[in-house]
CSV table of C-alpha atoms and ligand atoms in Angstrom, one decimal:
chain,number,residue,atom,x,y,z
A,1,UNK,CA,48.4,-9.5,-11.6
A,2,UNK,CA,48.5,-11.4,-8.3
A,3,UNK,CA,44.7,-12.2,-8.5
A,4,UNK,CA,43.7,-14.3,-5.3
A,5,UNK,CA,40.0,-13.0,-5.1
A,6,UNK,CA,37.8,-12.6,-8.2
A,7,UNK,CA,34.5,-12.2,-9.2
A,8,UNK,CA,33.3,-14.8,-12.7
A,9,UNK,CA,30.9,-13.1,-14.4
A,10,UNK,CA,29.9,-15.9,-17.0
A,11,UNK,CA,28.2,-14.0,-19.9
A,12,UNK,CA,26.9,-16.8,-21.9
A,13,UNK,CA,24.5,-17.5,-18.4
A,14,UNK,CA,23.9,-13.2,-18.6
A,15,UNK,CA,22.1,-14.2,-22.4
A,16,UNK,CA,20.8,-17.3,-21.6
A,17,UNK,CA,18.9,-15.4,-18.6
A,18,UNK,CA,17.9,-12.4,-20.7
A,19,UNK,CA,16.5,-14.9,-23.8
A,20,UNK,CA,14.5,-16.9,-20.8
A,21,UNK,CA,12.7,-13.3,-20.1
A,22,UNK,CA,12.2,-12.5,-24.2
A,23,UNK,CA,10.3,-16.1,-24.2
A,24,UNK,CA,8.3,-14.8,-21.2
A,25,UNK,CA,7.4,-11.4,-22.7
A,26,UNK,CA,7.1,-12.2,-26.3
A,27,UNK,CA,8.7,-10.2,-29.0
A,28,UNK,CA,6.5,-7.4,-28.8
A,29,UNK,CA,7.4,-6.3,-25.3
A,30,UNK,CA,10.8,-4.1,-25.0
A,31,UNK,CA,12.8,-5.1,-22.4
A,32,UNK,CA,14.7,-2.5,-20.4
A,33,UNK,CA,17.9,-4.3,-18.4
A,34,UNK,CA,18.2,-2.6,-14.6
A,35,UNK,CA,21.9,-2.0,-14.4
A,36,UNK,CA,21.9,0.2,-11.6
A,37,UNK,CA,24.5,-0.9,-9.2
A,38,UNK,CA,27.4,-1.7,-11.4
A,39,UNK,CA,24.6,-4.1,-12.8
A,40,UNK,CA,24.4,-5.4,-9.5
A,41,UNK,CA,28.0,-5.4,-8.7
A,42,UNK,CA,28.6,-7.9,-12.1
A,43,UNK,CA,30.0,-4.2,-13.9
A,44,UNK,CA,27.5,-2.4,-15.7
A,45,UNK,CA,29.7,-1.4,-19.2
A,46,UNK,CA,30.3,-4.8,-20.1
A,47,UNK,CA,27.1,-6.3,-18.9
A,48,UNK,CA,25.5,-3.5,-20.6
A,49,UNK,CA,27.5,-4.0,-23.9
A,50,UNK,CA,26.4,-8.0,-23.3
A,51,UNK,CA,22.7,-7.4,-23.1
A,52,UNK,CA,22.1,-4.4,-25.7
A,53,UNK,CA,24.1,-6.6,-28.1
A,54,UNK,CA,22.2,-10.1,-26.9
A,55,UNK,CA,18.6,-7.7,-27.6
A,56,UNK,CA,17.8,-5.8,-24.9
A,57,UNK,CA,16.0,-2.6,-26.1
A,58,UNK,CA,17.2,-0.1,-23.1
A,59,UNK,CA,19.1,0.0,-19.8
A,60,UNK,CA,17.7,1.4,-16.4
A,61,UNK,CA,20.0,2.7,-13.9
A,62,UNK,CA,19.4,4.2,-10.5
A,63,UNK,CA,21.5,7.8,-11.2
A,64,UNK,CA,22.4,10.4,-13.5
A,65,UNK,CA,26.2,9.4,-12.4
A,66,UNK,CA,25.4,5.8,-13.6
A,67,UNK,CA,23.8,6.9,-16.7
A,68,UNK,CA,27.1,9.2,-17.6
A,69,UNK,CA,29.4,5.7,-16.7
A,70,UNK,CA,27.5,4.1,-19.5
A,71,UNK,CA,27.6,7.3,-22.0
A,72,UNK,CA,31.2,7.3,-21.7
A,73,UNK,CA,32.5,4.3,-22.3
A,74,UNK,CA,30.6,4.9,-25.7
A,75,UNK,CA,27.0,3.0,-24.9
A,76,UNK,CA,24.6,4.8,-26.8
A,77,UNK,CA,21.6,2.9,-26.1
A,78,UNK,CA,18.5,4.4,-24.4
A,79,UNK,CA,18.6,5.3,-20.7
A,80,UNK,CA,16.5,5.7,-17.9
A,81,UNK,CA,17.6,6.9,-14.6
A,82,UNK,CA,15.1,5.1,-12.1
A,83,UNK,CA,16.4,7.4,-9.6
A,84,UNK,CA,14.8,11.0,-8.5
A,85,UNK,CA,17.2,14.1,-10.5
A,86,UNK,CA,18.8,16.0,-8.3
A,87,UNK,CA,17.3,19.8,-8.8
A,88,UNK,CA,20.4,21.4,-11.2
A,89,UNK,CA,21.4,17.7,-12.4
A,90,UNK,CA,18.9,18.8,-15.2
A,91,UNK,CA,21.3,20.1,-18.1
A,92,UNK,CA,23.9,16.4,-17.1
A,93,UNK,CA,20.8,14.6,-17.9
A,94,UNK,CA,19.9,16.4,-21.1
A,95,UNK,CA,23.8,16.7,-22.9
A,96,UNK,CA,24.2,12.9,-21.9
A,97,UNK,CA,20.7,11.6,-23.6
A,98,UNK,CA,19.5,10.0,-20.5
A,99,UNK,CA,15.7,9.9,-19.8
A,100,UNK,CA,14.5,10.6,-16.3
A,101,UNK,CA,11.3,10.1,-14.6
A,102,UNK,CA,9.1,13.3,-13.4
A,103,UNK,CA,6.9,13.4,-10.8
A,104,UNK,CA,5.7,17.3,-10.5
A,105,UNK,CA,4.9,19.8,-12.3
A,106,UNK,CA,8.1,22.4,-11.6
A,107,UNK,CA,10.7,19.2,-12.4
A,108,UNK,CA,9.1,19.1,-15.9
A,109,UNK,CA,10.2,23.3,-16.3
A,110,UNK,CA,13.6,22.4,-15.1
A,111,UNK,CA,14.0,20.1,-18.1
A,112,UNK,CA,11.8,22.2,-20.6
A,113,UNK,CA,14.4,25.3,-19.4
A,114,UNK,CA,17.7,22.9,-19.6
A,115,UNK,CA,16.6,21.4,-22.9
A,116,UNK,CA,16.0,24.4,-24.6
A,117,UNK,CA,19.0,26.2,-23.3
A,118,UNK,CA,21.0,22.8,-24.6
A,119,UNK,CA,18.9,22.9,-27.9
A,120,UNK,CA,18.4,19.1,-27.3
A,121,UNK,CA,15.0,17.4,-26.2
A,122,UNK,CA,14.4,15.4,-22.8
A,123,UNK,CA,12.8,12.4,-22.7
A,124,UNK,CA,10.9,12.4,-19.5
A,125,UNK,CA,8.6,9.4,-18.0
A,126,UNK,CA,5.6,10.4,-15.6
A,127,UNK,CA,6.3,8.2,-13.0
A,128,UNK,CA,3.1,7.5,-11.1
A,129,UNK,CA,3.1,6.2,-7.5
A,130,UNK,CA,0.3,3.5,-7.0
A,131,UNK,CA,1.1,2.3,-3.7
A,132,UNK,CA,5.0,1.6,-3.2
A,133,UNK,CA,5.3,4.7,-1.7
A,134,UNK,CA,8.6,5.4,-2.7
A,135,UNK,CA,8.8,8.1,-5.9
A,136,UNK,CA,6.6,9.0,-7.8
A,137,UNK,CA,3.2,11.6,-8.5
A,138,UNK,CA,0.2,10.5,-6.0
A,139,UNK,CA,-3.5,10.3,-6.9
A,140,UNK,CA,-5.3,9.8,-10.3
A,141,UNK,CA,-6.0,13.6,-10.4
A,142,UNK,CA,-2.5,14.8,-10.1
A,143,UNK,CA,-0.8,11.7,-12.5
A,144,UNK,CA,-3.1,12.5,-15.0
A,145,UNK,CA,-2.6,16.5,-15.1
A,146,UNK,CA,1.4,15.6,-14.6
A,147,UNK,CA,1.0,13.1,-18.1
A,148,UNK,CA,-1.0,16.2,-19.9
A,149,UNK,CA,1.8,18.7,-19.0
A,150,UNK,CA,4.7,16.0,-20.1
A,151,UNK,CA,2.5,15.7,-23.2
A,152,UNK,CA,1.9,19.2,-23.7
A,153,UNK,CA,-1.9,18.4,-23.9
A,154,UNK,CA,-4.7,20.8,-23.7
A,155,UNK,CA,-6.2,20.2,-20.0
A,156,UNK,CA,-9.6,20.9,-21.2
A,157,UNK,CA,-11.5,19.2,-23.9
A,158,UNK,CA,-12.1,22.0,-26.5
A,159,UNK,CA,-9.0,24.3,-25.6
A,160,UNK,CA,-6.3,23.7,-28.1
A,161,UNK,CA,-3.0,21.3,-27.8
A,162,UNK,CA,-0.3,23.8,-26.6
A,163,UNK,CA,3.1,23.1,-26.3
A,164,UNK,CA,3.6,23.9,-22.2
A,165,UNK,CA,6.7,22.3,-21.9
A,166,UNK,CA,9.0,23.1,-25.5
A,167,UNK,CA,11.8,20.4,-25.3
A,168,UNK,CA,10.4,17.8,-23.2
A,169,UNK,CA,8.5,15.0,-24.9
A,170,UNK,CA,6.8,12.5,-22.7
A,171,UNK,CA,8.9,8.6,-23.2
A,172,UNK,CA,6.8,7.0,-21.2
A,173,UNK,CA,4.4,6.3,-18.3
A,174,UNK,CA,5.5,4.1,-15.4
A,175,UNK,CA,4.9,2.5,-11.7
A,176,UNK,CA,6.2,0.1,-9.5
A,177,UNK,CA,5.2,-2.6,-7.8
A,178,UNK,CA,5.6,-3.2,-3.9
A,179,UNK,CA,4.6,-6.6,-3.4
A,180,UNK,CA,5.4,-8.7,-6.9
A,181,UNK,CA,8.0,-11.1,-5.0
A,182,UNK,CA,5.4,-12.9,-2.6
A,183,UNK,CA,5.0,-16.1,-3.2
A,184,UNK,CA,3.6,-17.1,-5.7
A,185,UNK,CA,0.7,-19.2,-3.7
A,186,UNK,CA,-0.7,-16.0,-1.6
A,187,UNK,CA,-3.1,-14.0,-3.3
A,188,UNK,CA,-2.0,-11.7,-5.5
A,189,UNK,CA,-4.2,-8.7,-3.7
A,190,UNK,CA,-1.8,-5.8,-3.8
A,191,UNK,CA,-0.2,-6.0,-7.2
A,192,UNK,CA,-3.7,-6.2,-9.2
A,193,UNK,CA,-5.0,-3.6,-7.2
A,194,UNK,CA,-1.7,-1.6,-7.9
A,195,UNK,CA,-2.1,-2.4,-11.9
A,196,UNK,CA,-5.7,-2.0,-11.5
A,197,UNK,CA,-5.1,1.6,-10.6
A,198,UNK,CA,-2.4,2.2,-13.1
A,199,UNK,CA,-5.0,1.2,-15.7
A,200,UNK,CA,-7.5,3.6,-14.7
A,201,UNK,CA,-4.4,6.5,-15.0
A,202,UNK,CA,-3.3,5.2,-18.4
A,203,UNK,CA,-6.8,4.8,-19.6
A,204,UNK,CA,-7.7,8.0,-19.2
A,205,UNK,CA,-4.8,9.7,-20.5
A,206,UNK,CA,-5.2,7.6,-23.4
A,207,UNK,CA,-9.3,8.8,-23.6
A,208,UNK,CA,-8.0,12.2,-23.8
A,209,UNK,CA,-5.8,11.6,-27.0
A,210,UNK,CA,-2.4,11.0,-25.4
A,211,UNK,CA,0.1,9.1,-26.8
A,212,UNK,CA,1.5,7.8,-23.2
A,213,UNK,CA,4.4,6.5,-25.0
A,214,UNK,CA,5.9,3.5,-23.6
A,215,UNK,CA,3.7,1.9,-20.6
A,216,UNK,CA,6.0,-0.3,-18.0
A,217,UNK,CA,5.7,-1.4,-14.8
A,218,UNK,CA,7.6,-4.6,-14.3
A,219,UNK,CA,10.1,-5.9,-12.1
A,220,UNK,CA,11.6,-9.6,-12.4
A,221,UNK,CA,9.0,-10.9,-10.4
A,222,UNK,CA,6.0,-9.4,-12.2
A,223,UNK,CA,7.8,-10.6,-15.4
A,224,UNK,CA,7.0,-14.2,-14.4
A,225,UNK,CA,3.9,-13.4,-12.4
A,226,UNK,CA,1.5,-12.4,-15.5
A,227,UNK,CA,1.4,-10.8,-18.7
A,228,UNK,CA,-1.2,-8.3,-16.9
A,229,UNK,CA,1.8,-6.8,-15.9
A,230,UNK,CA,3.9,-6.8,-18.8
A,231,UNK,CA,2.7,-3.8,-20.9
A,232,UNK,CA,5.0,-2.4,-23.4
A,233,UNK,CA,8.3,-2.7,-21.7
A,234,UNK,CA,9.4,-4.6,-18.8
A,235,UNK,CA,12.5,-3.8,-16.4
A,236,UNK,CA,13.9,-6.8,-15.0
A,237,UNK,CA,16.9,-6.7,-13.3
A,238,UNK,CA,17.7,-9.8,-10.6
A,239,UNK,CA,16.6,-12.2,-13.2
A,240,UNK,CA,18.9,-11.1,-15.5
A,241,UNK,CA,21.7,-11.9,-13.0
A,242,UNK,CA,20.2,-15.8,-12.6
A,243,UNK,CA,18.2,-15.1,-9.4
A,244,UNK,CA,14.1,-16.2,-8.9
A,245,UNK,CA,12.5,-13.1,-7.1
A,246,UNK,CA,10.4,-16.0,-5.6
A,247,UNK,CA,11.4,-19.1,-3.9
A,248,UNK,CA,12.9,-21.7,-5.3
A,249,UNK,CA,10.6,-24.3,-7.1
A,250,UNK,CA,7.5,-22.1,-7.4
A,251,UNK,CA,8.6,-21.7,-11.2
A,252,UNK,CA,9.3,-25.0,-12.9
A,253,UNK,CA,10.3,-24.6,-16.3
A,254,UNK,CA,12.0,-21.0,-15.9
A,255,UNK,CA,15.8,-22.1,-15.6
A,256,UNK,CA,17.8,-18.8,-14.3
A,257,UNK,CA,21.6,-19.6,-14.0
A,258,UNK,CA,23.3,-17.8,-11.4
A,259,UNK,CA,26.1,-15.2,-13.5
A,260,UNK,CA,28.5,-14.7,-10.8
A,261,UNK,CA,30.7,-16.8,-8.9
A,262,UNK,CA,33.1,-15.3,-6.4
A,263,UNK,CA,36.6,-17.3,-5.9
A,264,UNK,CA,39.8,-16.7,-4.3
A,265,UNK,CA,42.7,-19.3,-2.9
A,266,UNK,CA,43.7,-21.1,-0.4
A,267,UNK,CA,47.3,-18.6,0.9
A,268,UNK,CA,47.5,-21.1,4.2
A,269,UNK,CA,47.0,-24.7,5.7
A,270,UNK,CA,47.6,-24.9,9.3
A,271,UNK,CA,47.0,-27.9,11.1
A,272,UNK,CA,45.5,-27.5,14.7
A,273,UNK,CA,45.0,-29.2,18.0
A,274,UNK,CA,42.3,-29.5,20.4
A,275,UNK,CA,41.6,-26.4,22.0
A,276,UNK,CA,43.1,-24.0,20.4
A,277,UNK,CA,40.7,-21.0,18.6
A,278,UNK,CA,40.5,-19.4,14.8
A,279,UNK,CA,39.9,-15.7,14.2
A,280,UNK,CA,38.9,-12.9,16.6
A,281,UNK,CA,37.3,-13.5,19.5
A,282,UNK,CA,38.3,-17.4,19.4
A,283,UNK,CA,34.4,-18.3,18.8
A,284,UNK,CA,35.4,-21.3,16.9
A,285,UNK,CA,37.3,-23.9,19.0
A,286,UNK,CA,38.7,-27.1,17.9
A,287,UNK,CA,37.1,-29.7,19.5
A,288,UNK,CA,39.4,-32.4,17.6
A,289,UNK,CA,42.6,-31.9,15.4
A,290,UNK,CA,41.5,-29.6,12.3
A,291,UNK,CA,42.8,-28.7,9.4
A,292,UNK,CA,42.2,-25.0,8.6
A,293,UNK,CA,42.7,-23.0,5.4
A,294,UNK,CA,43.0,-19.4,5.1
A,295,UNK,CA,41.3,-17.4,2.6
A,296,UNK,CA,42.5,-14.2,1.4
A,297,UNK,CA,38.5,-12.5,1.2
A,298,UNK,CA,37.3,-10.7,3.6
A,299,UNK,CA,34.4,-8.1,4.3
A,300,UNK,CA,35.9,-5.4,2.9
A,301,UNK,CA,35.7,-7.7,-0.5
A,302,UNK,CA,32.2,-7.9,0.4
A,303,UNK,CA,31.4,-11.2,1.9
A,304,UNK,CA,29.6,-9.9,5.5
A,305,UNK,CA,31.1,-10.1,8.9
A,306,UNK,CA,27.3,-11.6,9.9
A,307,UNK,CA,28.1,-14.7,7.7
A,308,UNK,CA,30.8,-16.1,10.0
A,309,UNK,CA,30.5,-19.7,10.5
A,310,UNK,CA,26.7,-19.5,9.1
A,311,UNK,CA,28.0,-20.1,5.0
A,312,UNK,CA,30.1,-23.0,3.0
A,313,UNK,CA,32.6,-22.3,0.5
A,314,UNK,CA,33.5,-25.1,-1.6
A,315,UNK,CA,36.7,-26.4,-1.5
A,316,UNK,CA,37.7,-29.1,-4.2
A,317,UNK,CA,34.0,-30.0,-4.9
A,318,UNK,CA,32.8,-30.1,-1.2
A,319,UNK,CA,31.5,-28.0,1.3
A,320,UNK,CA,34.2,-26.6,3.9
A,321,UNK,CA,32.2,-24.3,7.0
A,322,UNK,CA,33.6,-20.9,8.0
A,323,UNK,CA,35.5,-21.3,11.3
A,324,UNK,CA,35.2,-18.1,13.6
A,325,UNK,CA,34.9,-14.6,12.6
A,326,UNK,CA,34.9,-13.2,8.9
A,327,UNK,CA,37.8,-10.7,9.3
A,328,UNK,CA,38.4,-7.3,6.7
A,329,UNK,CA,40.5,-8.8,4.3
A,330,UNK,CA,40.5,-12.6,5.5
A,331,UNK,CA,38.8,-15.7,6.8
A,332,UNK,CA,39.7,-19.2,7.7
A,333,UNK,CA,37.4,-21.9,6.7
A,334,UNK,CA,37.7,-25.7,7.8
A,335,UNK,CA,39.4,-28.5,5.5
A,336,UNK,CA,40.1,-31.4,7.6
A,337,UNK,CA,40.0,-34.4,5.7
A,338,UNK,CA,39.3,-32.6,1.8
A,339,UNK,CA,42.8,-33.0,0.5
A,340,UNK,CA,43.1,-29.5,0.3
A,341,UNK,CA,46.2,-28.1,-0.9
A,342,UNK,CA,47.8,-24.6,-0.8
A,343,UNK,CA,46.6,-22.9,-3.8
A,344,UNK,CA,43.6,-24.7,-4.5
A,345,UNK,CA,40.9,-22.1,-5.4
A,346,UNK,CA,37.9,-21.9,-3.6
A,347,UNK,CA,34.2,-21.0,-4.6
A,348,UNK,CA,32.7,-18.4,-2.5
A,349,UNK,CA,29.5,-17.7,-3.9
A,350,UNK,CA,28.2,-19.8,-7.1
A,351,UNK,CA,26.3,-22.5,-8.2
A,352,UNK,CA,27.0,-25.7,-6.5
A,353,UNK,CA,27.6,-28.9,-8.8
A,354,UNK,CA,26.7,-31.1,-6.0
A,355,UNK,CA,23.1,-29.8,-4.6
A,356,UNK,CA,22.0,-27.4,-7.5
A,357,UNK,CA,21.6,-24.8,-5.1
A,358,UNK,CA,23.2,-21.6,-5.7
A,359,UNK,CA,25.0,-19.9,-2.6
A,360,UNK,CA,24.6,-16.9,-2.8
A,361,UNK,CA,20.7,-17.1,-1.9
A,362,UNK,CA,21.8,-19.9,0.4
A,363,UNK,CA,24.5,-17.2,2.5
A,364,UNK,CA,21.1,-14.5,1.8
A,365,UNK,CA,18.8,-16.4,3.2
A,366,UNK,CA,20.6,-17.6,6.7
A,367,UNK,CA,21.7,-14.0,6.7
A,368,UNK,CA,17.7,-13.1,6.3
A,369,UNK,CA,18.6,-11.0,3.2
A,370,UNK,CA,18.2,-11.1,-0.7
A,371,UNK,CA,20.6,-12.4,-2.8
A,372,UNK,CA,20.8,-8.7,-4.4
A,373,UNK,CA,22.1,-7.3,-1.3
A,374,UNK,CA,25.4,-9.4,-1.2
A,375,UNK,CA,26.1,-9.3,-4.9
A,376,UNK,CA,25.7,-5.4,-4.6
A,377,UNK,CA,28.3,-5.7,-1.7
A,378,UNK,CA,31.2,-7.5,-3.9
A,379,UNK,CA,33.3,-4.5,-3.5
A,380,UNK,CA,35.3,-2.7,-5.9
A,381,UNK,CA,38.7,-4.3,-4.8
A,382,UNK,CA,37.1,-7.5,-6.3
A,383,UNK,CA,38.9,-7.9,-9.9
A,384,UNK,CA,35.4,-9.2,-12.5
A,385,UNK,CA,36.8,-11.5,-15.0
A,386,UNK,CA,34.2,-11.5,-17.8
A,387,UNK,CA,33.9,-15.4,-19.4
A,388,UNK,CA,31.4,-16.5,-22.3
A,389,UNK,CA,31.0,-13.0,-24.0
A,390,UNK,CA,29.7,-12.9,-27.6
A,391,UNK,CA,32.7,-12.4,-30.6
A,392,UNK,CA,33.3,-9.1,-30.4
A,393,UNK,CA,32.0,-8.2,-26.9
R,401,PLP,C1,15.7,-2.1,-9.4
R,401,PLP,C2,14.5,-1.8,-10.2
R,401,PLP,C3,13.9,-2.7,-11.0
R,401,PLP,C4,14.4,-4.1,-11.2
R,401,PLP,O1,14.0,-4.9,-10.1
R,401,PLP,P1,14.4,-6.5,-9.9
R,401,PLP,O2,13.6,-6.9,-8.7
R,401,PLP,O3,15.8,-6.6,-9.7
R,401,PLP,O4,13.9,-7.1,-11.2
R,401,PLP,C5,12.9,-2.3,-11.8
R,401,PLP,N1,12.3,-1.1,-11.7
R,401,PLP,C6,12.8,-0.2,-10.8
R,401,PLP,C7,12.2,1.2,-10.7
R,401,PLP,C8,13.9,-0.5,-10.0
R,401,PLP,O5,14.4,0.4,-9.2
């Protein structure tokens, strides 16, 4: 293979990330890895295979498609699908053993139907909307009537436990938060008052005799942000990957390590004068002799037009700026004076030995985007080469 562009995914940094959130939730807590996304574009199967292996209790992923990816390359760990089910998806969901979140009443007979036609049960979670706004069952009054029905709980005290929903059996109970990355130095208003009312839900299913089954709420950031939030399962997913969900510094002690690097090589060295222009559109100009390298990655790999000339790559060790344009499949970056050679391969994204700072959140940041949005963006053209993985992984 001619490989000029690849993605490192360094597994050994994947478990060292994962065993910094265990030491954060404490034994007790499951942890349920988010590996929607192709796992964030780092390739959910073997990531998945790494972090079930290295102790994570479950994987979370944001469709029934991505749920099937996993079942199929022989993962038979628990799933959730994050995502809403597609009305009809319901019997893919039950034959693959993948959990899915409700939020009405005539979902939950979907399932009930497809599991008993499939004479397999369906593991459901009552996903309750606190505030997000996104998915989920609204109001105290409807989330606790949706949990009794999941449950197959009597409404009303006195009337006996009836089985409403044969098949389905009720996982879980869950929420998310809106507003768990803020820095950490602003008041923490709208995540306790979100937890505050998941409580209240949870408490009062649990008054009723309900076994709510396993309670979670967490993203990354609420992982670090208090053990409030923990409850029985957490569902981090950027951490895992090496990234804070808050800014740099405001968690000393919690050392993430970036997993992915993305390289390529240098395919060209042209030397050129004053005056004369890289790339479309000639916006960069020499304005003395440069040395220019060209870079076989492009924005069709998945590094974004809007970066050109804002990001470094490192070229033997040193910073080298982006001259003009980021083109599909290209772009030229400026060498003068490195030593570069044709060849030499070239970090994209990745931690930086020089200033500690990793990249990718650098190229997010002047971009005024997360770090998740441009590892989800390594496209699928980008070859992963897995490094670090535990014997047998
Ligand atoms: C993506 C996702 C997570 C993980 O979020 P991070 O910020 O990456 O930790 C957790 N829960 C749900 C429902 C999600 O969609």
């Amino acid at each position: 293979m001619w490989r000029q562009t690849w993605a490192e995914v360094d597994l050994q940094c994947l478990r060292h990330n994962l065993s910094v959130i265990r030491a954060q939730v404490g034994s007790r807590v499951q942890i349920m890895a988010s590996v929607k996304a192709n796992a964030y574009g780092h390739g959910a199967i073997r990531v998945s295979r790494e972090l079930i292996a290295a102790g994570a209790d479950r994987l979370g992923v944001a469709s029934i498609e991505e749920g099937i990816e996993l079942r199929e390359a022989g993962i038979m760990a628990p799933v959730l699908c994050y995502g809403a089910l597609p009305g009809g998806a319901e019997e893919e969901a039950v034959r693959h053993g993948i959990a899915v979140i409700v939020m009405d009443e005539a979902e939950l007979e979907r399932l009930s139907a497809a599991a008993l036609r499939l004479g397999r049960p369906c593991a459901v979670h009552v996903k309750v909307d606190t505030g997000m706004n996104r998915l989920g069952v609204r109001g105290r009054g409807a989330a606790l009537s949706l949990i009794r029905a999941a449950a197959g709980a009597a409404a009303a005290a006195g009337a006996a436990a009836l089985a409403a929903r044969p098949g389905v059996w009720l996982e879980g109970v869950c929420t998310h938060f809106s507003s768990a990355d803020e820095s950490l130095r602003l008041i923490d208003g709208e995540t306790e008052r979100q937890a505050a009312e998941f409580d209240a839900i949870v408490s009062a299913a649990r008054a009723e005799g309900i076994d709510t089954g396993l309670v979670h709420a967490a993203n990354s950031a609420a992982v670090f942000r208090s053990s409030a939030y923990h409850y029985d399962m957490v569902r981090p997913g950027i951490a895992l990957y090496g990234y804070h969900p808050f800014s740099k510094g405001e968690l000393p002690g919690t050392e993430l390590r970036p997993v992915l690097s993305l390289y390529t090589r240098i395919v060209r060295l042209a030397r050129l004068e004053v005056g004369e222009a890289v790339s479309y559109g000639r916006t960069f100009v020499c304005e003395r002799p440069e040395e220019i390298a060209t870079l076989p990655v492009g924005y069709a790999d998945g590094v974004p037009r809007l970066l050109s000339g804002k990001m470094p790559v490192r070229v033997r060790g040193r910073a080298a700026h982006i001259a003009g344009r980021i083109c599909m499949d290209q772009m030229m970056a400026v060498v003068t004076d490195l030593g570069a050679d044709a060849g030499d391969v070239v970090q994209v994204y990745g931690e930086s030995a020089t200033d500690g700072v990793a990249s990718i959140e650098v190229a997010a940041a002047e971009m005024g985007t997360i770090s998740y949005e441009l590892l989800c963006a390594i496209s699928a053209r980008v070859p992963r080469v897995y490094v670090g993985g535990s014997a047998g992984g």
